[in-house]
Amino acid sequence: MWMKSIDSLAAKYSGGHDISEIVRELQSHYKRLYNPETLPEYRFVQEFGKDLSIAYESLLQFYKARNPVPGSYNPDSNLTTIQLFKPDIEVHRTAQLPRQMCIQGSDGNEYTFLLKGLDDLRLDERVMQLFGLINSLLSKDSETARRSLTIERFPVVPLSSNSGLIGFYSNTNSLNQIVIENRKAVNQPNRLELNYACQFTPNWTTLTTMQKVESFEYALSNTPGNDLHRAMWYKSPNAEVWLERRTNYTRSLAVMSIAGYILGLGDRHPSNILIHERTGKVVHIDLGDCFEITWHRVHFPEKVPFRLTRMLIKPMEVSSTDGIFKHTANHTMRVLRANRESLMAVLEAFVYDPLVSWAYHQETDDGTNTNYTKQDRTLSQDGQPDKHSSKRHSSSSTGGLGSSTKQSISNNDCYFADTKAWNTGNPKARAIVKRIHDKLVGTDFSNKQLVVSEQIEKLIQQATATENLAVLYSGWVPFW
């Protein structure tokens, strides 16, 4: 009886039945367990009764615990609890093979998450907290609130030092996917720009900076670079929807660009920027490279404050960066500078927290930085994972935690071997805090304080400067 009942209940659970119904059926069986009537039942209780009682108590504890869906807690609304886990998972074919899983909540909705291993998500969680603060500040300002300026956020739940859950942002495509699909439709190679650059100067990787600039400009002048613009136009059912999506796209890109600049967010390659299919809003993922660590790489340092390549500028149409983008960026920077004390309080906690910062800012005996030992997840120019990335980033990277960092994390004995290595007296920590402060007061380019409009103008010039884009690693895909 018990074996058949357990099989039946397991099938019901897999089929998505209400767990309360399953518990009620189990309770009827347990009543007979505590009151055996026949000799076989007595023998069964003697052999399995203790184990079944322990299992039942554990089940009741889980059932009564009312575990909330990760990232769904809101003090102003009813608690959404985990009803059941869907039995099927999908493995994504990326570097770390994250598992896509689905949770059914007590509100009847399904919540999708990515279970990631070999990646420390604690800094990503803090970044989401910062974005929440920025959204709160933007909502309190009349100009930014009127334009509904916000940063798109998603749940990040660290489970350990090298694993966690990330809320799956549905109905989005990465910039990389959009470009590849568009070029496939018009029968263009993914490496179109790089092919032109190599025609101009075959040995791209060995060129000097000025030669790369010349080759880069030649490639851009011979290619349209309007893949994202075409995709947004063709996927809009009418001009009104297209105009709304274009406005949402430009505003969200500007807000995130300024927020990312203040945070020092790097590694903005095409797979880390998502575009929402229905709203056109920009969503940034993989937020682990903060405090401008990508600016200080030994190889291929990033010298742009945020990604603002021609592929992202083309959808803005005739006004380019001088219209909605610059106007939104000015308002966003104005609000952040006016509330710099609140932002500095949060950002200083990031910098001085050894749980999230020690792995990014330790130095080896030879003076090089180990904050770039993370596994590379950038793309080659053809839009595929770079097979040479692990060799290239023996001392630098742009993605999840690599072998040396993972080894340090797994060794709990040396995790905090030097508790004074990262504190308020650390010169590197002080330099990061000062750099953030300079950005929030307008002295990030010189000792002379710039007004907001001048600061934004310089940032846009720096982000679009050919000499800065041409020297970037090809996996960042500066041509796009």
GROMACS .gro file of N, CA, C and O in nm, residues 332-393:
model
  248
  332THR      N    1   1.991   6.229  -1.511
  332THR     CA    2   2.036   6.119  -1.423
  332THR      C    3   2.158   6.160  -1.342
  332THR      O    4   2.162   6.140  -1.219
  333MET      N    5   2.257   6.219  -1.408
  333MET     CA    6   2.378   6.262  -1.337
  333MET      C    7   2.345   6.372  -1.236
  333MET      O    8   2.402   6.374  -1.125
  334ARG      N    9   2.255   6.462  -1.270
  334ARG     CA   10   2.215   6.568  -1.178
  334ARG      C   11   2.157   6.510  -1.049
  334ARG      O   12   2.193   6.553  -0.938
  335VAL      N   13   2.069   6.411  -1.063
  335VAL     CA   14   2.008   6.348  -0.945
  335VAL      C   15   2.112   6.274  -0.862
  335VAL      O   16   2.114   6.284  -0.738
  336LEU      N   17   2.202   6.202  -0.928
  336LEU     CA   18   2.304   6.126  -0.855
  336LEU      C   19   2.402   6.218  -0.783
  336LEU      O   20   2.442   6.191  -0.669
  337ARG      N   21   2.438   6.327  -0.848
  337ARG     CA   22   2.530   6.422  -0.782
  337ARG      C   23   2.463   6.493  -0.666
  337ARG      O   24   2.527   6.522  -0.564
  338ALA      N   25   2.334   6.519  -0.678
  338ALA     CA   26   2.262   6.584  -0.569
  338ALA      C   27   2.245   6.493  -0.448
  338ALA      O   28   2.228   6.541  -0.335
  339ASN      N   29   2.251   6.363  -0.470
  339ASN     CA   30   2.234   6.264  -0.361
  339ASN      C   31   2.362   6.183  -0.341
  339ASN      O   32   2.357   6.065  -0.308
  340ARG      N   33   2.475   6.248  -0.358
  340ARG     CA   34   2.602   6.175  -0.353
  340ARG      C   35   2.632   6.116  -0.215
  340ARG      O   36   2.701   6.015  -0.205
  341GLU      N   37   2.582   6.181  -0.108
  341GLU     CA   38   2.609   6.126   0.025
  341GLU      C   39   2.547   5.988   0.041
  341GLU      O   40   2.610   5.896   0.095
  342SER      N   41   2.424   5.972  -0.006
  342SER     CA   42   2.357   5.841   0.004
  342SER      C   43   2.429   5.738  -0.081
  342SER      O   44   2.449   5.623  -0.037
  343LEU      N   45   2.468   5.777  -0.202
  343LEU     CA   46   2.537   5.683  -0.290
  343LEU      C   47   2.674   5.645  -0.235
  343LEU      O   48   2.714   5.529  -0.241
  344MET      N   49   2.746   5.743  -0.183
  344MET     CA   50   2.879   5.715  -0.128
  344MET      C   51   2.871   5.620  -0.009
  344MET      O   52   2.957   5.533   0.008
  345ALA      N   53   2.766   5.632   0.072
  345ALA     CA   54   2.751   5.543   0.187
  345ALA      C   55   2.736   5.399   0.142
  345ALA      O   56   2.795   5.307   0.201
  346VAL      N   57   2.660   5.377   0.035
  346VAL     CA   58   2.640   5.241  -0.016
  346VAL      C   59   2.765   5.191  -0.088
  346VAL      O   60   2.809   5.077  -0.067
  347LEU      N   61   2.824   5.276  -0.170
  347LEU     CA   62   2.940   5.233  -0.249
  347LEU      C   63   3.062   5.208  -0.160
  347LEU      O   64   3.143   5.117  -0.188
  348GLU      N   65   3.080   5.284  -0.056
  348GLU     CA   66   3.191   5.259   0.036
  348GLU      C   67   3.175   5.123   0.103
  348GLU      O   68   3.274   5.054   0.128
  349ALA      N   69   3.052   5.084   0.131
  349ALA     CA   70   3.029   4.951   0.188
  349ALA      C   71   3.072   4.842   0.091
  349ALA      O   72   3.125   4.738   0.132
  350PHE      N   73   3.052   4.866  -0.039
  350PHE     CA   74   3.099   4.770  -0.140
  350PHE      C   75   3.251   4.757  -0.132
  350PHE      O   76   3.306   4.648  -0.129
  351VAL      N   77   3.316   4.872  -0.134
  351VAL     CA   78   3.462   4.873  -0.144
  351VAL      C   79   3.527   4.809  -0.024
  351VAL      O   80   3.624   4.734  -0.036
  352TYR      N   81   3.473   4.837   0.095
  352TYR     CA   82   3.537   4.792   0.217
  352TYR      C   83   3.487   4.656   0.266
  352TYR      O   84   3.532   4.608   0.369
  353ASP      N   85   3.393   4.597   0.194
  353ASP     CA   86   3.341   4.466   0.236
  353ASP      C   87   3.433   4.356   0.185
  353ASP      O   88   3.440   4.333   0.064
  354PRO      N   89   3.505   4.285   0.272
  354PRO     CA   90   3.598   4.181   0.226
  354PRO      C   91   3.528   4.064   0.158
  354PRO      O   92   3.589   3.992   0.081
  355LEU      N   93   3.399   4.044   0.183
  355LEU     CA   94   3.328   3.931   0.123
  355LEU      C   95   3.316   3.947  -0.028
  355LEU      O   96   3.309   3.849  -0.101
  356VAL      N   97   3.312   4.071  -0.076
  356VAL     CA   98   3.290   4.090  -0.219
  356VAL      C   99   3.409   4.155  -0.288
  356VAL      O  100   3.419   4.151  -0.410
  357SER      N  101   3.498   4.218  -0.214
  357SER     CA  102   3.603   4.296  -0.281
  357SER      C  103   3.741   4.235  -0.273
  357SER      O  104   3.826   4.268  -0.355
  358TRP      N  105   3.766   4.146  -0.179
  358TRP     CA  106   3.903   4.099  -0.162
  358TRP      C  107   3.953   4.025  -0.286
  358TRP      O  108   4.069   4.039  -0.325
  359ALA      N  109   3.867   3.947  -0.351
  359ALA     CA  110   3.910   3.870  -0.467
  359ALA      C  111   3.937   3.957  -0.588
  359ALA      O  112   4.000   3.913  -0.683
  360TYR      N  113   3.890   4.083  -0.587
  360TYR     CA  114   3.907   4.171  -0.702
  360TYR      C  115   4.028   4.262  -0.691
  360TYR      O  116   4.068   4.322  -0.788
  361HIS      N  117   4.084   4.274  -0.571
  361HIS     CA  118   4.186   4.376  -0.553
  361HIS      C  119   4.310   4.327  -0.478
  361HIS      O  120   4.375   4.405  -0.412
  362GLN      N  121   4.339   4.199  -0.485
  362GLN     CA  122   4.461   4.149  -0.425
  362GLN      C  123   4.575   4.160  -0.526
  362GLN      O  124   4.556   4.149  -0.645
  363GLU      N  125   4.695   4.180  -0.478
  363GLU     CA  126   4.811   4.190  -0.565
  363GLU      C  127   4.906   4.075  -0.538
  363GLU      O  128   4.921   4.029  -0.427
  364THR      N  129   4.973   4.030  -0.644
  364THR     CA  130   5.073   3.924  -0.630
  364THR      C  131   5.208   3.988  -0.601
  364THR      O  132   5.223   4.110  -0.597
  365ASP      N  133   5.306   3.903  -0.582
  365ASP     CA  134   5.438   3.954  -0.547
  365ASP      C  135   5.499   4.040  -0.657
  365ASP      O  136   5.580   4.129  -0.631
  366ASP      N  137   5.463   4.012  -0.782
  366ASP     CA  138   5.520   4.088  -0.893
  366ASP      C  139   5.443   4.216  -0.923
  366ASP      O  140   5.471   4.286  -1.019
  367GLY      N  141   5.342   4.246  -0.838
  367GLY     CA  142   5.268   4.370  -0.853
  367GLY      C  143   5.151   4.364  -0.947
  367GLY      O  144   5.080   4.462  -0.964
  368THR      N  145   5.130   4.251  -1.010
  368THR     CA  146   5.016   4.241  -1.100
  368THR      C  147   4.890   4.214  -1.021
  368THR      O  148   4.895   4.168  -0.907
  369ASN      N  149   4.779   4.240  -1.083
  369ASN     CA  150   4.649   4.229  -1.015
  369ASN      C  151   4.587   4.094  -1.043
  369ASN      O  152   4.579   4.052  -1.157
  370THR      N  153   4.540   4.025  -0.939
  370THR     CA  154   4.474   3.897  -0.958
  370THR      C  155   4.326   3.911  -0.978
  370THR      O  156   4.255   3.813  -0.985
  371ASN      N  157   4.277   4.036  -0.987
  371ASN     CA  158   4.134   4.054  -1.007
  371ASN      C  159   4.093   4.024  -1.149
  371ASN      O  160   3.978   4.040  -1.185
  372TYR      N  161   4.184   3.978  -1.234
  372TYR     CA  162   4.150   3.944  -1.370
  372TYR      C  163   4.172   3.798  -1.399
  372TYR      O  164   4.193   3.756  -1.510
  373THR      N  165   4.171   3.714  -1.294
  373THR     CA  166   4.187   3.572  -1.315
  373THR      C  167   4.055   3.503  -1.337
  373THR      O  168   4.047   3.382  -1.337
  374LYS      N  169   3.949   3.579  -1.353
  374LYS     CA  170   3.819   3.520  -1.372
  374LYS      C  171   3.807   3.464  -1.512
  374LYS      O  172   3.866   3.514  -1.606
  375GLN      N  173   3.726   3.363  -1.527
  375GLN     CA  174   3.707   3.297  -1.655
  375GLN      C  175   3.648   3.393  -1.756
  375GLN      O  176   3.557   3.466  -1.727
  376ASP      N  177   3.703   3.395  -1.877
  376ASP     CA  178   3.656   3.489  -1.978
  376ASP      C  179   3.528   3.439  -2.041
  376ASP      O  180   3.517   3.325  -2.078
  377ARG      N  181   3.430   3.530  -2.052
  377ARG     CA  182   3.306   3.496  -2.118
  377ARG      C  183   3.278   3.591  -2.234
  377ARG      O  184   3.167   3.609  -2.277
  378THR      N  185   3.383   3.658  -2.284
  378THR     CA  186   3.364   3.745  -2.397
  378THR      C  187   3.348   3.664  -2.523
  378THR      O  188   3.365   3.544  -2.526
  379LEU      N  189   3.318   3.734  -2.632
  379LEU     CA  190   3.292   3.669  -2.758
  379LEU      C  191   3.399   3.706  -2.858
  379LEU      O  192   3.457   3.813  -2.852
  380SER      N  193   3.422   3.619  -2.951
  380SER     CA  194   3.504   3.655  -3.065
  380SER      C  195   3.420   3.738  -3.160
  380SER      O  196   3.301   3.753  -3.143
  381GLN      N  197   3.483   3.793  -3.263
  381GLN     CA  198   3.412   3.883  -3.352
  381GLN      C  199   3.299   3.815  -3.427
  381GLN      O  200   3.205   3.880  -3.471
  382ASP      N  201   3.300   3.683  -3.437
  382ASP     CA  202   3.192   3.615  -3.507
  382ASP      C  203   3.075   3.582  -3.415
  382ASP      O  204   2.983   3.513  -3.452
  383GLY      N  205   3.081   3.634  -3.292
  383GLY     CA  206   2.968   3.617  -3.201
  383GLY      C  207   2.971   3.489  -3.122
  383GLY      O  208   2.877   3.458  -3.050
  384GLN      N  209   3.078   3.409  -3.130
  384GLN     CA  210   3.087   3.282  -3.058
  384GLN      C  211   3.186   3.295  -2.945
  384GLN      O  212   3.272   3.383  -2.944
  385PRO      N  213   3.178   3.207  -2.841
  385PRO     CA  214   3.274   3.213  -2.731
  385PRO      C  215   3.416   3.204  -2.783
  385PRO      O  216   3.446   3.123  -2.872
  386ASP      N  217   3.503   3.287  -2.726
  386ASP     CA  218   3.640   3.295  -2.775
  386ASP      C  219   3.721   3.177  -2.723
  386ASP      O  220   3.742   3.163  -2.604
  387LYS      N  221   3.768   3.095  -2.815
  387LYS     CA  222   3.842   2.975  -2.775
  387LYS      C  223   3.981   3.010  -2.722
  387LYS      O  224   4.047   2.926  -2.662
  388HIS      N  225   4.028   3.133  -2.747
  388HIS     CA  226   4.159   3.171  -2.698
  388HIS      C  227   4.153   3.249  -2.568
  388HIS      O  228   4.254   3.294  -2.517
  389SER      N  229   4.033   3.265  -2.514
  389SER     CA  230   4.016   3.355  -2.400
  389SER      C  231   4.090   3.307  -2.277
  389SER      O  232   4.144   3.387  -2.202
  390SER      N  233   4.091   3.177  -2.251
  390SER     CA  234   4.155   3.128  -2.129
  390SER      C  235   4.305   3.154  -2.132
  390SER      O  236   4.366   3.179  -2.030
  391LYS      N  237   4.367   3.149  -2.253
  391LYS     CA  238   4.508   3.179  -2.264
  391LYS      C  239   4.533   3.328  -2.248
  391LYS      O  240   4.626   3.371  -2.183
  392ARG      N  241   4.447   3.407  -2.309
  392ARG     CA  242   4.466   3.550  -2.307
  392ARG      C  243   4.455   3.606  -2.168
  392ARG      O  244   4.522   3.701  -2.130
  393HIS      N  245   4.368   3.548  -2.088
  393HIS     CA  246   4.341   3.604  -1.957
  393HIS      C  247   4.405   3.524  -1.845
  393HIS      O  248   4.345   3.501  -1.742
   0.00000   0.00000   0.00000
